[in-house]
Amino acid sequence: MKAFFDARQLGHAPTVYFRRGAAMPHQEQPQRAEILRDMLIGEGFEISAPRDHGLAPIKAVHNPDYVDFLPDAHARFVESAGTEALAIPTTHPGLRRGKEPRDIHGQLGWWMTDTSTPLTAGTWEAAYWSAQTAIEAAEEVMSGARAAYALCRPPGHHAMRDCSNGFCFFNNACIVAHHMTSTFKKVALIDIDVHTGNGSLDILYERGDIFFCSLHPDPTTYPTFFLGHADETGEGEGAGKSLNILLEQGASEDTVLAALDKGIAAIEAFGADALVVSLGFDMAADDPLAGVSVYPEGFAEMARRLAAMNLPTALVQEGGYLGPSLADNAKSFLTTFREATR
């Protein structure tokens, strides 16, 4: 199983963001990718740099005007606000699809917005090459490989069609899923990051050819809030093609695995020809943003069950932050998946 990574993804280096009303160190740091890259090297994975597939695959999923806004956005902000200001939005256009949470922090976000995607001088290049890395993994699978892994950073599954959100700028997994529909008639995207794949839900909600499933704690009380409720099952051609499986906060490994089995069963009923996995290691019990309790062997078991679906699979890295077991969790999942798909 080949892995793909581009060092230009390390250029996005935000320092702070606002959470629960206070500025704090930003969780999505370049070191995350370095830890995962070094684990891959240590475990003998072949790591290749992606080719440049251009903007077309990105604009096929995202609003082209949103994509075109990003390349010079930081420079324009600095010219207007100066180098000491933090490039985050402070005016807000209105509401998006979703539901108002009960949690006060979620309610503030419902009426306000997300501060977790500050622009830096290296943001555009990092986000662009994160997307290219994902597309290269898709190309590998479309060319006949059983599986490929995209070490993407910044992550993507919170990015909606026309906005950044939750550390994410481009929705790499949705870009991959859409790209793969040129080869496979039916594609499934399963999100096993601890947070709702809210951006993926937004993008895919009316698609009939891509089935989306996300495992996550109840968004009425857990970030990213708003989207990911059990009754959000798709609209139009996408009716019945979205599945949100809700977990209790602190859910055990066995509970998470049982939820994964439900998602796998739904994907098999859909008749998917190929699989995309939004792979988050923040399901770990010791992750800084932990919401459930999965351990290294649990990640290995998740890999076994997903590999047993016997589908061409693109693994796209999402969350997993600087907790003590990050490398161990990645090693457990990725080496197990590699062995199971040889």
C-alpha positions as a printed NumPy array, in Angstrom:
array([[  0.   ,   0.   ,   0.   ],
       [  1.571,   3.257,  -1.14 ],
       [  1.455,   6.398,   0.945],
       [  1.476,   9.941,  -0.415],
       [  2.714,  13.126,   1.246],
       [  4.057,  16.531,   0.248],
       [  6.241,  18.538,   2.626],
       [  4.616,  21.777,   1.484],
       [  1.695,  20.778,   3.686],
       [  3.84 ,  21.747,   6.682],
       [  3.726,  25.433,   5.715],
       [  0.376,  26.106,   7.397],
       [  1.397,  26.852,  10.983],
       [ -1.366,  28.596,  12.932],
       [ -0.409,  29.641,  16.442],
       [ -3.704,  30.249,  18.249],
       [ -7.449,  29.927,  17.875],
       [-10.397,  30.75 ,  20.121],
       [-12.206,  27.976,  21.969],
       [-14.749,  28.395,  24.768],
       [-14.095,  32.125,  24.699],
       [-10.325,  32.037,  25.173],
       [ -7.3  ,  32.083,  22.905],
       [ -5.321,  28.854,  23.116],
       [ -2.551,  27.105,  21.199],
       [ -3.827,  25.776,  17.892],
       [ -4.212,  21.98 ,  17.924],
       [ -3.623,  21.428,  14.199],
       [  0.159,  21.704,  14.026],
       [  2.697,  20.636,  11.356],
       [  4.209,  18.24 ,  13.894],
       [  1.151,  15.998,  13.492],
       [  2.121,  15.234,   9.913],
       [  5.792,  14.84 ,  10.803],
       [  4.927,  12.225,  13.435],
       [  2.776,  10.291,  10.965],
       [  5.39 ,  10.595,   8.197],
       [  8.161,   9.339,  10.479],
       [  6.011,   6.382,  11.526],
       [  5.454,   5.483,   7.867],
       [  9.172,   5.609,   7.191],
       [  9.926,   3.486,  10.235],
       [  7.38 ,   0.865,   9.157],
       [  8.726,   0.616,   5.609],
       [  5.91 ,   2.308,   3.73 ],
       [  6.741,   3.618,   0.28 ],
       [  6.039,   7.365,   0.408],
       [  5.667,   9.308,  -2.83 ],
       [  5.022,  12.969,  -3.543],
       [  1.791,  13.741,  -5.413],
       [  1.621,  15.1  ,  -8.919],
       [ -0.097,  18.419,  -9.52 ],
       [ -3.629,  17.677, -10.708],
       [ -4.625,  21.332, -10.772],
       [ -7.711,  23.07 ,  -9.463],
       [-10.354,  21.254, -11.513],
       [-10.84 ,  18.321,  -9.06 ],
       [-11.096,  20.794,  -6.18 ],
       [-13.569,  23.056,  -7.966],
       [-15.656,  20.01 ,  -8.891],
       [-16.535,  19.79 ,  -5.172],
       [-16.112,  23.34 ,  -3.866],
       [-17.638,  26.604,  -4.997],
       [-15.082,  27.925,  -7.517],
       [-15.392,  31.423,  -6.075],
       [-14.421,  30.082,  -2.63 ],
       [-11.4  ,  28.311,  -4.116],
       [-10.315,  31.438,  -5.989],
       [-10.609,  33.517,  -2.821],
       [ -7.922,  31.59 ,  -0.948],
       [ -4.596,  32.014,  -2.829],
       [ -4.028,  35.673,  -1.957],
       [ -6.424,  36.011,   0.993],
       [ -3.687,  36.127,   3.626],
       [ -1.663,  38.721,   1.765],
       [ -4.743,  40.893,   1.314],
       [ -5.587,  40.555,   5.012],
       [ -2.087,  41.574,   6.103],
       [ -2.164,  44.562,   3.77 ],
       [ -5.42 ,  45.68 ,   5.365],
       [ -4.987,  44.712,   9.031],
       [ -1.215,  44.458,   9.546],
       [  1.044,  41.606,  10.553],
       [ -0.01 ,  41.482,  14.216],
       [ -3.692,  40.782,  13.508],
       [ -5.097,  37.247,  13.371],
       [ -6.637,  36.437,   9.984],
       [-10.031,  35.135,  11.126],
       [-13.539,  36.354,  10.243],
       [-15.23 ,  38.861,  12.527],
       [-18.363,  39.535,  10.458],
       [-20.85 ,  36.831,   9.616],
       [-23.337,  36.445,   6.759],
       [-26.045,  34.287,   8.31 ],
       [-27.119,  30.707,   8.852],
       [-26.273,  27.472,   7.073],
       [-28.047,  24.125,   6.988],
       [-28.238,  22.534,  10.409],
       [-29.931,  22.825,  13.784],
       [-29.303,  25.035,  16.796],
       [-27.56 ,  23.072,  19.589],
       [-28.423,  23.232,  23.263],
       [-24.792,  23.739,  24.315],
       [-23.921,  27.438,  24.825],
       [-20.663,  27.138,  22.921],
       [-22.516,  25.573,  20.028],
       [-25.173,  28.273,  20.203],
       [-22.514,  30.978,  19.989],
       [-21.211,  29.273,  16.869],
       [-24.703,  28.948,  15.423],
       [-25.166,  32.661,  15.574],
       [-21.496,  33.476,  14.995],
       [-18.819,  31.379,  13.266],
       [-15.694,  29.241,  13.593],
       [-12.317,  30.756,  14.5  ],
       [-10.24 ,  27.627,  13.941],
       [ -9.016,  28.309,  10.403],
       [ -6.784,  31.38 ,  10.691],
       [ -4.95 ,  32.122,   7.476],
       [ -1.156,  32.155,   7.534],
       [  1.416,  32.861,   4.859],
       [  1.662,  29.13 ,   4.089],
       [ -2.024,  28.207,   4.276],
       [ -2.851,  28.244,   0.577],
       [  0.103,  26.106,  -0.47 ],
       [ -0.484,  23.634,   2.373],
       [ -4.199,  23.26 ,   1.646],
       [ -3.566,  22.956,  -2.085],
       [ -0.991,  20.193,  -1.679],
       [ -3.098,  18.461,   0.935],
       [ -5.809,  18.175,  -1.723],
       [ -3.297,  17.064,  -4.377],
       [ -2.054,  14.357,  -2.006],
       [ -5.61 ,  13.052,  -1.644],
       [ -6.198,  13.148,  -5.399],
       [ -2.982,  11.188,  -5.984],
       [ -4.196,   8.459,  -3.628],
       [ -7.463,   8.357,  -5.559],
       [ -5.538,   8.039,  -8.826],
       [ -3.554,   5.143,  -7.371],
       [ -6.747,   3.268,  -6.478],
       [ -8.421,   4.143,  -9.781],
       [ -5.39 ,   2.663, -11.547],
       [ -5.936,  -0.701,  -9.891],
       [ -4.259,  -0.554,  -6.476],
       [ -6.185,  -2.257,  -3.701],
       [ -5.527,   0.64 ,  -1.324],
       [ -3.594,   3.876,  -0.899],
       [ -3.048,   6.269,   2.003],
       [ -3.032,  10.061,   1.716],
       [ -1.248,  11.818,   4.562],
       [ -3.24 ,  15.039,   4.276],
       [ -2.634,  18.08 ,   6.415],
       [ -4.473,  20.362,   6.998],
       [ -7.378,  17.912,   7.262],
       [-10.549,  18.318,   5.246],
       [-13.79 ,  16.753,   6.44 ],
       [-15.201,  19.884,   8.096],
       [-14.751,  22.064,   5.012],
       [-18.112,  22.706,   3.369],
       [-18.796,  23.484,  -0.257],
       [-18.177,  27.182,   0.172],
       [-16.42 ,  27.713,   3.5  ],
       [-13.58 ,  26.575,   5.707],
       [-14.453,  25.087,   9.091],
       [-12.917,  23.121,  11.936],
       [ -9.216,  23.315,  10.94 ],
       [-10.181,  22.417,   7.332],
       [-10.01 ,  24.343,   4.041],
       [-10.601,  21.783,   1.264],
       [-12.668,  18.641,   1.811],
       [-10.079,  16.133,   0.668],
       [-12.257,  13.06 ,   1.232],
       [-15.135,  14.468,  -0.818],
       [-12.72 ,  15.516,  -3.557],
       [-11.468,  11.918,  -3.61 ],
       [-14.956,  10.397,  -3.547],
       [-16.138,  12.593,  -6.417],
       [-12.945,  11.974,  -8.399],
       [-13.365,   8.212,  -8.019],
       [-16.886,   8.276,  -9.473],
       [-15.254,   8.622, -12.909],
       [-14.067,   5.014, -12.487],
       [-16.498,   3.486,  -9.988],
       [-20.291,   3.666, -10.321],
       [-20.981,   3.796,  -6.58 ],
       [-18.551,   5.156,  -3.995],
       [-18.961,   5.138,  -0.212],
       [-17.306,   7.543,   2.204],
       [-17.095,   6.489,   5.842],
       [-15.87 ,   8.975,   8.421],
       [-14.245,   7.489,  11.525],
       [-12.812,  10.729,  12.866],
       [-14.353,  11.463,  16.275],
       [-15.975,  14.658,  14.995],
       [-18.936,  14.835,  12.647],
       [-17.99 ,  14.914,   8.988],
       [-20.175,  18.003,   8.738],
       [-18.499,  19.354,   5.621],
       [-18.859,  16.016,   3.87 ],
       [-22.518,  15.856,   4.862],
       [-23.046,  19.35 ,   3.453],
       [-21.35 ,  18.51 ,   0.16 ],
       [-22.84 ,  15.042,  -0.389],
       [-26.349,  15.501,   1.03 ],
       [-28.08 ,  15.446,  -2.359],
       [-25.75 ,  12.986,  -4.106],
       [-27.196,   9.603,  -5.029],
       [-23.946,   8.059,  -6.254],
       [-21.914,   8.587,  -3.06 ],
       [-23.059,   7.078,   0.23 ],
       [-21.868,   8.934,   3.319],
       [-21.621,   7.554,   6.853],
       [-20.181,   9.306,   9.914],
       [-19.588,   7.957,  13.43 ],
       [-19.507,  10.684,  16.09 ],
       [-20.902,  11.891,  19.424],
       [-24.26 ,  13.662,  19.41 ],
       [-23.795,  17.118,  17.806],
       [-26.324,  18.699,  20.166],
       [-23.61 ,  18.65 ,  22.845],
       [-20.321,  17.91 ,  21.058],
       [-18.332,  19.839,  18.418],
       [-18.571,  20.531,  15.583],
       [-22.291,  20.94 ,  16.445],
       [-25.102,  21.766,  13.982],
       [-24.896,  18.88 ,  11.464],
       [-24.723,  15.133,  11.971],
       [-28.09 ,  14.315,  13.547],
       [-29.633,  10.884,  13.12 ],
       [-32.568,  12.238,  11.115],
       [-30.304,  13.851,   8.486],
       [-30.43 ,  11.135,   5.865],
       [-30.126,  13.042,   2.581],
       [-32.407,  14.879,   0.189],
       [-33.433,  14.572,  -3.444],
       [-31.299,  11.993,  -5.233],
       [-29.388,  11.64 ,  -1.97 ],
       [-32.41 ,  10.597,   0.091],
       [-31.357,   7.678,   2.266],
       [-27.7  ,   8.027,   1.233],
       [-26.465,   9.737,   4.418],
       [-26.149,   7.923,   7.739],
       [-25.111,   9.511,  11.029],
       [-24.403,   6.992,  13.782],
       [-24.367,   8.753,  17.138],
       [-22.129,   7.754,  20.033],
       [-22.279,   8.682,  23.689],
       [-19.388,  10.846,  24.822],
       [-16.824,   8.541,  26.403],
       [-18.134,   5.546,  24.439],
       [-16.077,   2.395,  24.833],
       [-14.043,   0.728,  22.122],
       [-16.625,  -2.051,  21.802],
       [-19.39 ,   0.504,  21.282],
       [-17.397,   2.267,  18.581],
       [-16.71 ,  -1.033,  16.819],
       [-20.399,  -1.942,  16.943],
       [-21.206,   1.421,  15.354],
       [-18.593,   0.767,  12.687],
       [-20.286,  -2.552,  11.912],
       [-23.573,  -0.706,  11.348],
       [-21.863,   1.659,   8.941],
       [-20.215,  -1.193,   7.067],
       [-23.542,  -3.017,   6.756],
       [-25.174,   0.121,   5.324],
       [-22.382,   0.571,   2.795],
       [-22.7  ,  -3.042,   1.701],
       [-26.453,  -2.604,   1.3  ],
       [-25.756,   0.462,  -0.868],
       [-23.643,  -1.754,  -3.128],
       [-20.502,   0.382,  -3.13 ],
       [-17.836,  -0.386,  -5.719],
       [-15.133,   1.598,  -3.908],
       [-14.488,   3.065,  -0.469],
       [-13.042,   6.296,   0.901],
       [-12.176,   6.467,   4.599],
       [-11.949,   9.76 ,   6.456],
       [ -9.356,   8.472,   8.891],
       [ -9.162,  10.255,  12.229],
       [ -6.999,   9.108,  15.111],
       [ -8.759,  11.503,  17.479],
       [-11.019,   8.589,  18.41 ],
       [ -8.113,   7.79 ,  20.776],
       [ -8.813,   7.914,  24.5  ],
       [ -5.806,  10.205,  25.093],
       [ -6.248,  12.549,  22.136],
       [ -6.349,  16.234,  23.192],
       [ -9.804,  16.493,  21.573],
       [-10.957,  13.045,  22.676],
       [-14.657,  12.225,  22.824],
       [-14.57 ,   8.408,  22.909],
       [-12.13 ,   5.753,  24.096],
       [-10.342,   3.805,  21.365],
       [ -6.884,   2.298,  21.929],
       [ -4.229,   1.048,  19.477],
       [ -5.675,  -2.455,  19.188],
       [ -9.089,  -0.916,  18.583],
       [ -7.693,   1.   ,  15.616],
       [ -6.193,  -2.244,  14.328],
       [ -9.602,  -3.924,  14.592],
       [-11.245,  -1.042,  12.744],
       [ -8.696,  -1.55 ,   9.976],
       [ -9.423,  -5.283,   9.807],
       [-13.164,  -4.745,   9.497],
       [-12.839,  -2.051,   6.835],
       [-10.299,  -4.081,   4.86 ],
       [-12.606,  -7.111,   5.024],
       [-15.081,  -5.2  ,   2.85 ],
       [-12.685,  -6.056,   0.018],
       [-13.214,  -2.767,  -1.819],
       [-10.669,  -0.552,  -3.569],
       [ -9.965,   1.92 ,  -0.769],
       [ -8.47 ,   5.382,  -0.425],
       [ -7.533,   6.307,   3.141],
       [ -7.537,  10.075,   3.697],
       [ -6.026,  11.487,   6.884],
       [ -8.247,  13.718,   8.991],
       [ -7.77 ,  14.402,  12.726],
       [ -5.53 ,  12.924,  15.356],
       [ -3.698,  15.486,  17.423],
       [ -0.612,  15.655,  19.613],
       [ -1.57 ,  13.062,  22.194],
       [  0.948,  10.479,  23.43 ],
       [ -0.465,   7.582,  21.389],
       [ -0.785,   9.276,  17.976],
       [  2.07 ,   7.345,  16.336],
       [  0.988,   4.055,  17.937],
       [ -2.599,   4.462,  16.765],
       [ -1.52 ,   5.294,  13.228],
       [  0.9  ,   2.379,  13.193],
       [ -1.78 ,  -0.033,  14.418],
       [ -4.349,   1.02 ,  11.827],
       [ -2.12 ,   1.476,   8.796],
       [  0.125,  -1.559,   9.203],
       [ -2.922,  -3.739,   9.861],
       [ -4.712,  -2.365,   6.807],
       [ -1.595,  -2.883,   4.704],
       [ -1.262,  -6.51 ,   5.76 ],
       [ -4.967,  -7.176,   5.252],
       [ -4.968,  -5.811,   1.691],
       [ -1.82 ,  -7.444,   0.306]])
